[in-house]
Tab-separated table of C-alpha atoms in Angstrom:
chain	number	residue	atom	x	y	z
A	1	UNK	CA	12.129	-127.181	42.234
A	2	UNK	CA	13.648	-130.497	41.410
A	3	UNK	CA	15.464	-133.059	43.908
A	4	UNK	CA	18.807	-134.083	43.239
A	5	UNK	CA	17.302	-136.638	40.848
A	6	UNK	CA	15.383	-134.309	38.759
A	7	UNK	CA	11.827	-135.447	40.726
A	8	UNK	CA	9.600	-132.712	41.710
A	9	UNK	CA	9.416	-130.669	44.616
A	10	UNK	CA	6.747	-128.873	45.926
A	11	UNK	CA	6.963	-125.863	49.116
A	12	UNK	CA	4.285	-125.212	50.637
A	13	UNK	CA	4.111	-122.886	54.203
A	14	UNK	CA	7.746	-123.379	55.049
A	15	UNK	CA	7.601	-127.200	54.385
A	16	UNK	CA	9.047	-129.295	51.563
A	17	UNK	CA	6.811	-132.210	49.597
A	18	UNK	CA	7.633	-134.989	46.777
A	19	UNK	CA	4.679	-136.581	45.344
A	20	UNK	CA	3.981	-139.373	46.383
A	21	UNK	CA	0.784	-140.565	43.803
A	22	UNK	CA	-0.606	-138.961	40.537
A	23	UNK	CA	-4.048	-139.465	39.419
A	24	UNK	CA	-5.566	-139.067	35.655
A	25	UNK	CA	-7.359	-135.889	36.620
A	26	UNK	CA	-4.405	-134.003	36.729
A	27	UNK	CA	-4.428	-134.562	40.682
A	28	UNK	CA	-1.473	-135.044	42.892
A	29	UNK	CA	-0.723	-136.387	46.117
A	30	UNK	CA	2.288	-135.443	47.807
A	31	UNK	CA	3.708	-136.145	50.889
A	32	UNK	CA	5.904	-134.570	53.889
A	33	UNK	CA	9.965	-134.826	52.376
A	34	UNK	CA	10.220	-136.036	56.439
A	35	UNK	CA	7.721	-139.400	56.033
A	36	UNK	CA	10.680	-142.158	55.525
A	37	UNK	CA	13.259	-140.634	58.110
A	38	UNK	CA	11.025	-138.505	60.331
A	39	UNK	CA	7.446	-141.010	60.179
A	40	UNK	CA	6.180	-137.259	59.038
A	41	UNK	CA	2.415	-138.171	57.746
A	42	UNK	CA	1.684	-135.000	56.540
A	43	UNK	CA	0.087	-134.837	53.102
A	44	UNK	CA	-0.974	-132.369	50.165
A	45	UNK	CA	-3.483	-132.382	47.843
A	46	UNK	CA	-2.986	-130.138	44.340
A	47	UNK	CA	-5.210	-129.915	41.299
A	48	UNK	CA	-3.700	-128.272	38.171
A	49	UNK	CA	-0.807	-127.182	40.465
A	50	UNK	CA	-3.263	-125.468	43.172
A	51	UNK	CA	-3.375	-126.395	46.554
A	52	UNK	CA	-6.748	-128.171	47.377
A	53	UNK	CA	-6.374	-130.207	50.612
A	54	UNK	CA	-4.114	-130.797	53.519
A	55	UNK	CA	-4.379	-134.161	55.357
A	56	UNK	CA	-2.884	-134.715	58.717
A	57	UNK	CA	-0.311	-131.928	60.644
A	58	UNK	CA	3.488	-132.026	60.307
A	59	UNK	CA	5.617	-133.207	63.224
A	60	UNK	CA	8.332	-130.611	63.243
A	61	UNK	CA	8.322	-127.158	62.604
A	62	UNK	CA	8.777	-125.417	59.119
A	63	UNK	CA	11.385	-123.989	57.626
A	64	UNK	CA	12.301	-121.778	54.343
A	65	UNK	CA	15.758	-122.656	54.839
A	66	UNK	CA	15.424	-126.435	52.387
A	67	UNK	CA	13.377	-124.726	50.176
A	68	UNK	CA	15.619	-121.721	49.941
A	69	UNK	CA	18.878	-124.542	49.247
A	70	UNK	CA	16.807	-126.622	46.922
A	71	UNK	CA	15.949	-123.847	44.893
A	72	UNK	CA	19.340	-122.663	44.773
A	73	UNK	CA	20.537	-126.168	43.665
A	74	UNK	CA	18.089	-126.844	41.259
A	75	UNK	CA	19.357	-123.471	39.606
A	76	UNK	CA	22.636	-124.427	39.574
A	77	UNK	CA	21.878	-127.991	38.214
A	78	UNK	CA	19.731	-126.084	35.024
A	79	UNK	CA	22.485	-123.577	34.670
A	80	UNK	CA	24.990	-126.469	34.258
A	81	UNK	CA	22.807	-127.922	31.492
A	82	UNK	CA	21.905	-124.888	29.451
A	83	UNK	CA	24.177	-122.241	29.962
A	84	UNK	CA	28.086	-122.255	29.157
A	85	UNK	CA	29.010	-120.176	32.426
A	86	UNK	CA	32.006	-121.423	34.347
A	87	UNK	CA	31.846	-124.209	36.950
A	88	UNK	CA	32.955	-121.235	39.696
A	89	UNK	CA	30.553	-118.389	37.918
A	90	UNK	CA	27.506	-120.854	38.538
A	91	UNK	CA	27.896	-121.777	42.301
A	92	UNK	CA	29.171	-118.028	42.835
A	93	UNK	CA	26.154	-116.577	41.363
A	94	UNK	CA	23.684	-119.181	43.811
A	95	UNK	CA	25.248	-118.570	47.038
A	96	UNK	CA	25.076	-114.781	46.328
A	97	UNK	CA	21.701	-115.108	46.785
A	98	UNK	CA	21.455	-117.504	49.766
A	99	UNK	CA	21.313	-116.351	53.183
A	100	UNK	CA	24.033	-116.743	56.172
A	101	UNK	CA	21.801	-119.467	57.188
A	102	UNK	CA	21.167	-121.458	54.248
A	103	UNK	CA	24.822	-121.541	53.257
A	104	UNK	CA	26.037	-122.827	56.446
A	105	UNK	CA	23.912	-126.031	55.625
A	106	UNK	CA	25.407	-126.401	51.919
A	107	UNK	CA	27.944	-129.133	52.224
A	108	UNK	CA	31.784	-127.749	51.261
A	109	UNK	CA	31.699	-125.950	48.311
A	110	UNK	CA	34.354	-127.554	46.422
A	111	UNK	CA	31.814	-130.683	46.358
A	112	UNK	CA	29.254	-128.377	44.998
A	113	UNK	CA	31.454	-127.429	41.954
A	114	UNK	CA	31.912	-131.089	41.458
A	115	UNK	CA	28.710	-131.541	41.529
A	116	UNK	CA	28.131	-129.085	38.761
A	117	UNK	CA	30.778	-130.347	36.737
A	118	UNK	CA	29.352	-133.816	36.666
A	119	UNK	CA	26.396	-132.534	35.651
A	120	UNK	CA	27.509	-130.542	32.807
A	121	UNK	CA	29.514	-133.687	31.530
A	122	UNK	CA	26.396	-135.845	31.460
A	123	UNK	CA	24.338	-133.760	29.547
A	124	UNK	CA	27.707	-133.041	27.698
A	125	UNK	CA	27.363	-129.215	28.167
A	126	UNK	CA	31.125	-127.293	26.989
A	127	UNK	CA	32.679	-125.164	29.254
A	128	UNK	CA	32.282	-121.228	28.635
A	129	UNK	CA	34.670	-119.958	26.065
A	130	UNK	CA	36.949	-117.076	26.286
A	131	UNK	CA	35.180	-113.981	25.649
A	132	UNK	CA	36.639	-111.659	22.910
A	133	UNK	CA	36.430	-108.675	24.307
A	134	UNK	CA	36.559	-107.245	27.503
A	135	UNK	CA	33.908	-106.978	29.761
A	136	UNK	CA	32.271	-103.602	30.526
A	137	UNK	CA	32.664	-101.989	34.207
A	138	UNK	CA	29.218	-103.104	34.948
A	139	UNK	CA	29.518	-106.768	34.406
A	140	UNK	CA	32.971	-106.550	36.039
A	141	UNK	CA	31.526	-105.241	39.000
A	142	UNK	CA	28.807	-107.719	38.801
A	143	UNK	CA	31.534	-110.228	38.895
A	144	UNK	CA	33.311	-108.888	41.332
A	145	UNK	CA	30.470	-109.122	43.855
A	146	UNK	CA	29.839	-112.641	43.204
A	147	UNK	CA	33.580	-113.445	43.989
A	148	UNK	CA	33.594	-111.640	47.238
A	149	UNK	CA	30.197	-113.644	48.192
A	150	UNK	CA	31.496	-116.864	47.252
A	151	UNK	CA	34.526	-115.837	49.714
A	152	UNK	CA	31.958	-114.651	52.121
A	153	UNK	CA	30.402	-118.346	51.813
A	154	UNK	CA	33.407	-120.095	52.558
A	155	UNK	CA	33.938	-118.031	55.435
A	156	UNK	CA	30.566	-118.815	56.843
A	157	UNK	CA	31.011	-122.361	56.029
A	158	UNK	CA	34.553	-122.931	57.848
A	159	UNK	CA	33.355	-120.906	60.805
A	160	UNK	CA	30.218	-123.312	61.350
A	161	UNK	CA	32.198	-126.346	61.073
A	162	UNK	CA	31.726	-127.534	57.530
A	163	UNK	CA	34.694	-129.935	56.213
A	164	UNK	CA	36.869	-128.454	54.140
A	165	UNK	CA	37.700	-130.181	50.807
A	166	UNK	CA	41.760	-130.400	50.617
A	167	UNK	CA	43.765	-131.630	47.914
A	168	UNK	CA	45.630	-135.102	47.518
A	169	UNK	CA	49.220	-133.317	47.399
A	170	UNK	CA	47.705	-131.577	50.807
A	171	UNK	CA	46.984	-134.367	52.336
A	172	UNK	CA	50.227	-136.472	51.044
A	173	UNK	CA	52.654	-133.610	52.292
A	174	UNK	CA	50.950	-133.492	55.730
A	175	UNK	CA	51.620	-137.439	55.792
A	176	UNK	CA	55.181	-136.462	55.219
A	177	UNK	CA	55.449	-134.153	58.303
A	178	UNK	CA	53.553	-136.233	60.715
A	179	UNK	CA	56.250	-139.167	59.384
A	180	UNK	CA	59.204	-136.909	59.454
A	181	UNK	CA	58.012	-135.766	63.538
A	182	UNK	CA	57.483	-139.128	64.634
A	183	UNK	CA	60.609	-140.534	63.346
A	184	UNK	CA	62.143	-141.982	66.705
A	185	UNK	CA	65.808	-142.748	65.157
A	186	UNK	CA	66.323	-139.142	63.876
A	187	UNK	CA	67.677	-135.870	66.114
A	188	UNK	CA	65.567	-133.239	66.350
A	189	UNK	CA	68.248	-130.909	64.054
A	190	UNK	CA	67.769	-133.732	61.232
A	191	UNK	CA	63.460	-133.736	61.298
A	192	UNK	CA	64.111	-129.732	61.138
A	193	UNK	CA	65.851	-130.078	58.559
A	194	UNK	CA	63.955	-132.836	56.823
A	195	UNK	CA	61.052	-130.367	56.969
A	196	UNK	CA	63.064	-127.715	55.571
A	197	UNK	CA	63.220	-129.420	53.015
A	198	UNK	CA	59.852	-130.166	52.209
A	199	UNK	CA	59.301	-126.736	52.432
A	200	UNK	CA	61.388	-125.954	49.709
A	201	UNK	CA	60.023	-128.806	47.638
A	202	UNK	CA	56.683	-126.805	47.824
A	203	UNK	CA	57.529	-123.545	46.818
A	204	UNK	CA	59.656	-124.534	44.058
């Protein structure tokens, strides 16, 4: 597992360790993920990636939950770089695998796709290509099961509270209304029809 800057990650007993100093006999120190914000002074000894020595006790409680969303991230950050899937394909196919609980903590998942698509530019990755034939029944169904869970995410997501990502024209038509309503000098037959209007500008 890899942080968001590509350092390593180690997870050990439900908690979550960067390393902190590396020696010349392959031996690492690493320390709590919790030490700046937390004062966490837990710390973890490995030799040749093997777990030789804890120092000093955590204080808060573990959790799989960061390792679980870690993992899933660092996935999605090494699919962006060597695979050609598509931006949604990627984050579909990690959430499908997360539980309830672990997606509720992923931030909006419109800022995760972003985040894969930046990704993919700096290592200059393409997009996936059209296929040239048509998928068999299997991989459609495949697919078809990562869509729902990626809809299944969102739902979780909206329902715990996570902000929802919404578009510029969104955001510049609901300026509109909220103009058009508190227009003082303007009859209320005028603002409906004001919005009527704006109505039809969006459809057409």
């Amino acid at each position: 597992m890899e942080t968001s800057r590509g350092k390593p990650i180690l997870e050990h007993q439900g908690y979550i360790y960067i390393i902190n100093k590396k020696s010349n006999n392959n031996k690492i120190i690493w320390c709590c993920r919790n030490y700046r914000h937390n004062q966490c002074r837990s710390r973890l000894h490995t030799i040749d990636g093997e777990v030789v020595l804890t120092v000093g006790e955590h204080n808060h409680e573990p959790s799989h939950i960061p390792g679980e969303v870690i993992a899933s991230r660092t996935k999605m950050n090494d699919a962006a770089k060597q695979t050609s899937h598509s931006t949604h394909d990627i984050v579909a196919d990690c959430v499908s695998r997360l539980s309830d609980h672990a997606i509720s903590t992923l931030p909006n998942l419109q800022h995760v796709k972003r985040t894969v698509q930046r990704i993919r530019q700096r290592h200059q990755n393409p997009l996936s290509l059209p296929m040239e034939h048509y998928p068999n029944i299997w991989k459609f169904l495949k697919g078809l099961k990562k869509e729902q869970c990626y809809v299944d995410a969102q739902i979780i997501q909206a329902e715990v509270g996570v902000r929802q990502a919404r578009r510029r024209e969104q955001i510049r038509r609901e300026t509109r209304i909220l103009n058009l309503l508190n227009e003082p000098t303007t009859t209320n037959f005028e603002k409906v029809m004001a919005l009527a209007q704006n109505i039809a500008l969006k459809d057409s």
